[in-house]
Amino acid sequence: MSNIDQNLALFERARHIIPGGVNSPVRAFKAVGGTPRFVQRAHGAYFWDANGQRYIDYIGSWGPMILGHGHPAVLAAVQKAALDGFSFGAPTERELELAEVILRLVPSMEMVRLVSSGTEAAMSAIRLARGATGRSKLIKFEGCYHGHADALLVKAGSGLATFGNATSAGVPPEVVQHTLVLEYNNLQQLEEAFALHGKELACLMIEPIAGNMNFVRASVPFVQRCRELCTEYGALLVFDEVMTGFRVALGGAQSVYARSIPGFSPDLTVMGKVIGGGMPLAAFGGKRGVMELMAPVGPVYQAGTLSGNPIATACGLETLRQIQQPGFFEALSQKTRTLVDGLKSAAAARGVPFSADCEGGMFGFFLFDQLPQNYATVMTTDSKRFNTVFHGLLDRGIYIAPALYEAGFVSAAHSEDDIARTVAAASEAFSLL
Ligand SMILES: *Cc1c(COP(=O)(O)O)cnc(C)c1O
């Protein structure tokens, strides 16, 4: 290994040819400072950067790698599929196999369409909700991310009577004027918003367990009320399970809420990440009557050159096969729980204010005592302290998300020893605070 920091060299080279040196903003380490790690290869729970340094990976491609990297059965499925061709632009049986598995595991979905990214799936679900209801307006919640479709890059306006303001340049006000942004878990705002706009709402879209503001659960009463109000006013309840689908439980977050709310189901579900197992694949689906409004049967247009890609579907199908093995989620949940409990104990021993939560293979932690209920509280995190913990972990070979508003992910490949070493590293990182 040479003395030159190869990550830095690559980053310098990247910055001249790719804006910010990265193809998705959070990878740039802008929030935490320092040099992004360029990944050379990954295996199991680890990846190696351009300097040959190994890290225990708690990002797992932001969720998809639930089996760890390079799972042998998944790798074999991908290799086999590649031999038969990369893309056809014509239907394949494997798309049906994947669709059948999704529909069997997520019973609220009676039909599904496969696409290539979560952004595409969420955007299409909104178009479908608008087409199905003949209405334009939609509710989203502050801190929930549904991809970067124009209508969703929006923050709250002033008061409930006004609609959102764009959070990105290049999004005209007319495009976000139909998007109402509410505070997560705020029942009173929810009631008021429906009283004011309920009859104009096409849908309410929510991350049921939000993973894009670290890890924040929608409360059971909140989800229940979202369901009731949508039904009462004829709006569609859209669960964005791009992150939580096949990650927090085999049936997704909706199956977690159905334990507390008998008969619960959303109208539409958006999926991504795990269903592609690391390949570009996402989906949206719901009741047959709504889904049959999609082209070519119905009037709602949607399409994609690479949709249902044969290699991506092979990868997703084998990933879903693996996670259906008996005890898979029990073991994954237990491991994630061990990590979270370990982090809590380490923080307590160092006198560091701390809270943490997890569901299935997804977790989050906060450098304050009480679990937050909404985005504003998450963002009260002292970013300097978070950065100290982040770099403390990174220096010790532990890779968590380089931003305080992102969830973490444990895979089946993480060993007890990986978890123990992570907790030990965290204990040292906490001592730096
Ligand atoms: C990642 C994510 C998306 C966007 O998916 P992409 O594949 O990155 O476009 C949408 N919604 C949620 C909840 C996500 O976590």
JSON list of N, CA and C and ligand atoms in Angstrom, two decimals, residues 117-119 145-147 207 212 240 242-243 273, ligand 1:
[
{"chain": "A", "resi": 117, "resn": "SER", "atom": "N", "xyz": [-36.39, 2.53, -10.02]},
{"chain": "A", "resi": 117, "resn": "SER", "atom": "CA", "xyz": [-35.90, 3.24, -8.84]},
{"chain": "A", "resi": 117, "resn": "SER", "atom": "C", "xyz": [-37.08, 3.63, -7.96]},
{"chain": "A", "resi": 118, "resn": "GLY", "atom": "N", "xyz": [-36.77, 3.87, -6.69]},
{"chain": "A", "resi": 118, "resn": "GLY", "atom": "CA", "xyz": [-37.79, 4.30, -5.75]},
{"chain": "A", "resi": 118, "resn": "GLY", "atom": "C", "xyz": [-38.42, 5.62, -6.16]},
{"chain": "A", "resi": 119, "resn": "THR", "atom": "N", "xyz": [-37.60, 6.50, -6.70]},
{"chain": "A", "resi": 119, "resn": "THR", "atom": "CA", "xyz": [-38.10, 7.79, -7.19]},
{"chain": "A", "resi": 119, "resn": "THR", "atom": "C", "xyz": [-39.20, 7.58, -8.22]},
{"chain": "A", "resi": 145, "resn": "TYR", "atom": "N", "xyz": [-38.77, 11.13, 2.88]},
{"chain": "A", "resi": 145, "resn": "TYR", "atom": "CA", "xyz": [-38.22, 11.25, 1.53]},
{"chain": "A", "resi": 145, "resn": "TYR", "atom": "C", "xyz": [-38.91, 10.23, 0.63]},
{"chain": "A", "resi": 146, "resn": "HIS", "atom": "N", "xyz": [-39.33, 10.70, -0.53]},
{"chain": "A", "resi": 146, "resn": "HIS", "atom": "CA", "xyz": [-39.99, 9.79, -1.46]},
{"chain": "A", "resi": 146, "resn": "HIS", "atom": "C", "xyz": [-39.33, 9.85, -2.83]},
{"chain": "A", "resi": 147, "resn": "GLY", "atom": "N", "xyz": [-38.02, 10.10, -2.83]},
{"chain": "A", "resi": 147, "resn": "GLY", "atom": "CA", "xyz": [-37.33, 10.27, -4.09]},
{"chain": "A", "resi": 147, "resn": "GLY", "atom": "C", "xyz": [-37.39, 11.72, -4.53]},
{"chain": "A", "resi": 207, "resn": "GLU", "atom": "N", "xyz": [-43.81, 7.63, 4.88]},
{"chain": "A", "resi": 207, "resn": "GLU", "atom": "CA", "xyz": [-42.88, 6.58, 5.27]},
{"chain": "A", "resi": 207, "resn": "GLU", "atom": "C", "xyz": [-43.35, 6.12, 6.65]},
{"chain": "A", "resi": 212, "resn": "ASN", "atom": "N", "xyz": [-35.50, 8.34, 6.58]},
{"chain": "A", "resi": 212, "resn": "ASN", "atom": "CA", "xyz": [-34.78, 9.45, 5.97]},
{"chain": "A", "resi": 212, "resn": "ASN", "atom": "C", "xyz": [-34.72, 10.66, 6.90]},
{"chain": "A", "resi": 240, "resn": "ASP", "atom": "N", "xyz": [-44.99, 4.51, 1.57]},
{"chain": "A", "resi": 240, "resn": "ASP", "atom": "CA", "xyz": [-43.69, 4.42, 0.91]},
{"chain": "A", "resi": 240, "resn": "ASP", "atom": "C", "xyz": [-42.83, 3.46, 1.72]},
{"chain": "A", "resi": 242, "resn": "VAL", "atom": "N", "xyz": [-40.18, 1.89, 0.40]},
{"chain": "A", "resi": 242, "resn": "VAL", "atom": "CA", "xyz": [-38.95, 1.68, -0.36]},
{"chain": "A", "resi": 242, "resn": "VAL", "atom": "C", "xyz": [-37.84, 1.22, 0.60]},
{"chain": "A", "resi": 243, "resn": "MET", "atom": "N", "xyz": [-37.81, 1.83, 1.78]},
{"chain": "A", "resi": 243, "resn": "MET", "atom": "CA", "xyz": [-36.78, 1.43, 2.74]},
{"chain": "A", "resi": 243, "resn": "MET", "atom": "C", "xyz": [-37.25, 0.30, 3.65]},
{"chain": "A", "resi": 273, "resn": "LYS", "atom": "N", "xyz": [-35.24, -0.69, -3.04]},
{"chain": "A", "resi": 273, "resn": "LYS", "atom": "CA", "xyz": [-34.13, -1.16, -2.21]},
{"chain": "A", "resi": 273, "resn": "LYS", "atom": "C", "xyz": [-34.06, -2.69, -2.08]},
{"chain": "B", "resi": 1, "resn": "LIG", "atom": "C1", "xyz": [-34.46, 5.51, -1.08]},
{"chain": "B", "resi": 1, "resn": "LIG", "atom": "C2", "xyz": [-35.85, 5.96, -0.95]},
{"chain": "B", "resi": 1, "resn": "LIG", "atom": "C3", "xyz": [-36.59, 6.45, -2.05]},
{"chain": "B", "resi": 1, "resn": "LIG", "atom": "C4", "xyz": [-35.95, 6.71, -3.39]},
{"chain": "B", "resi": 1, "resn": "LIG", "atom": "O1", "xyz": [-35.49, 5.55, -3.98]},
{"chain": "B", "resi": 1, "resn": "LIG", "atom": "P1", "xyz": [-34.36, 5.67, -5.15]},
{"chain": "B", "resi": 1, "resn": "LIG", "atom": "O2", "xyz": [-34.23, 4.27, -5.63]},
{"chain": "B", "resi": 1, "resn": "LIG", "atom": "O3", "xyz": [-33.15, 6.23, -4.49]},
{"chain": "B", "resi": 1, "resn": "LIG", "atom": "O4", "xyz": [-34.91, 6.59, -6.18]},
{"chain": "B", "resi": 1, "resn": "LIG", "atom": "C5", "xyz": [-37.92, 6.73, -1.89]},
{"chain": "B", "resi": 1, "resn": "LIG", "atom": "N1", "xyz": [-38.53, 6.55, -0.71]},
{"chain": "B", "resi": 1, "resn": "LIG", "atom": "C6", "xyz": [-37.86, 6.10, 0.37]},
{"chain": "B", "resi": 1, "resn": "LIG", "atom": "C7", "xyz": [-38.59, 5.91, 1.66]},
{"chain": "B", "resi": 1, "resn": "LIG", "atom": "C8", "xyz": [-36.51, 5.81, 0.29]},
{"chain": "B", "resi": 1, "resn": "LIG", "atom": "O5", "xyz": [-35.86, 5.42, 1.38]}
]
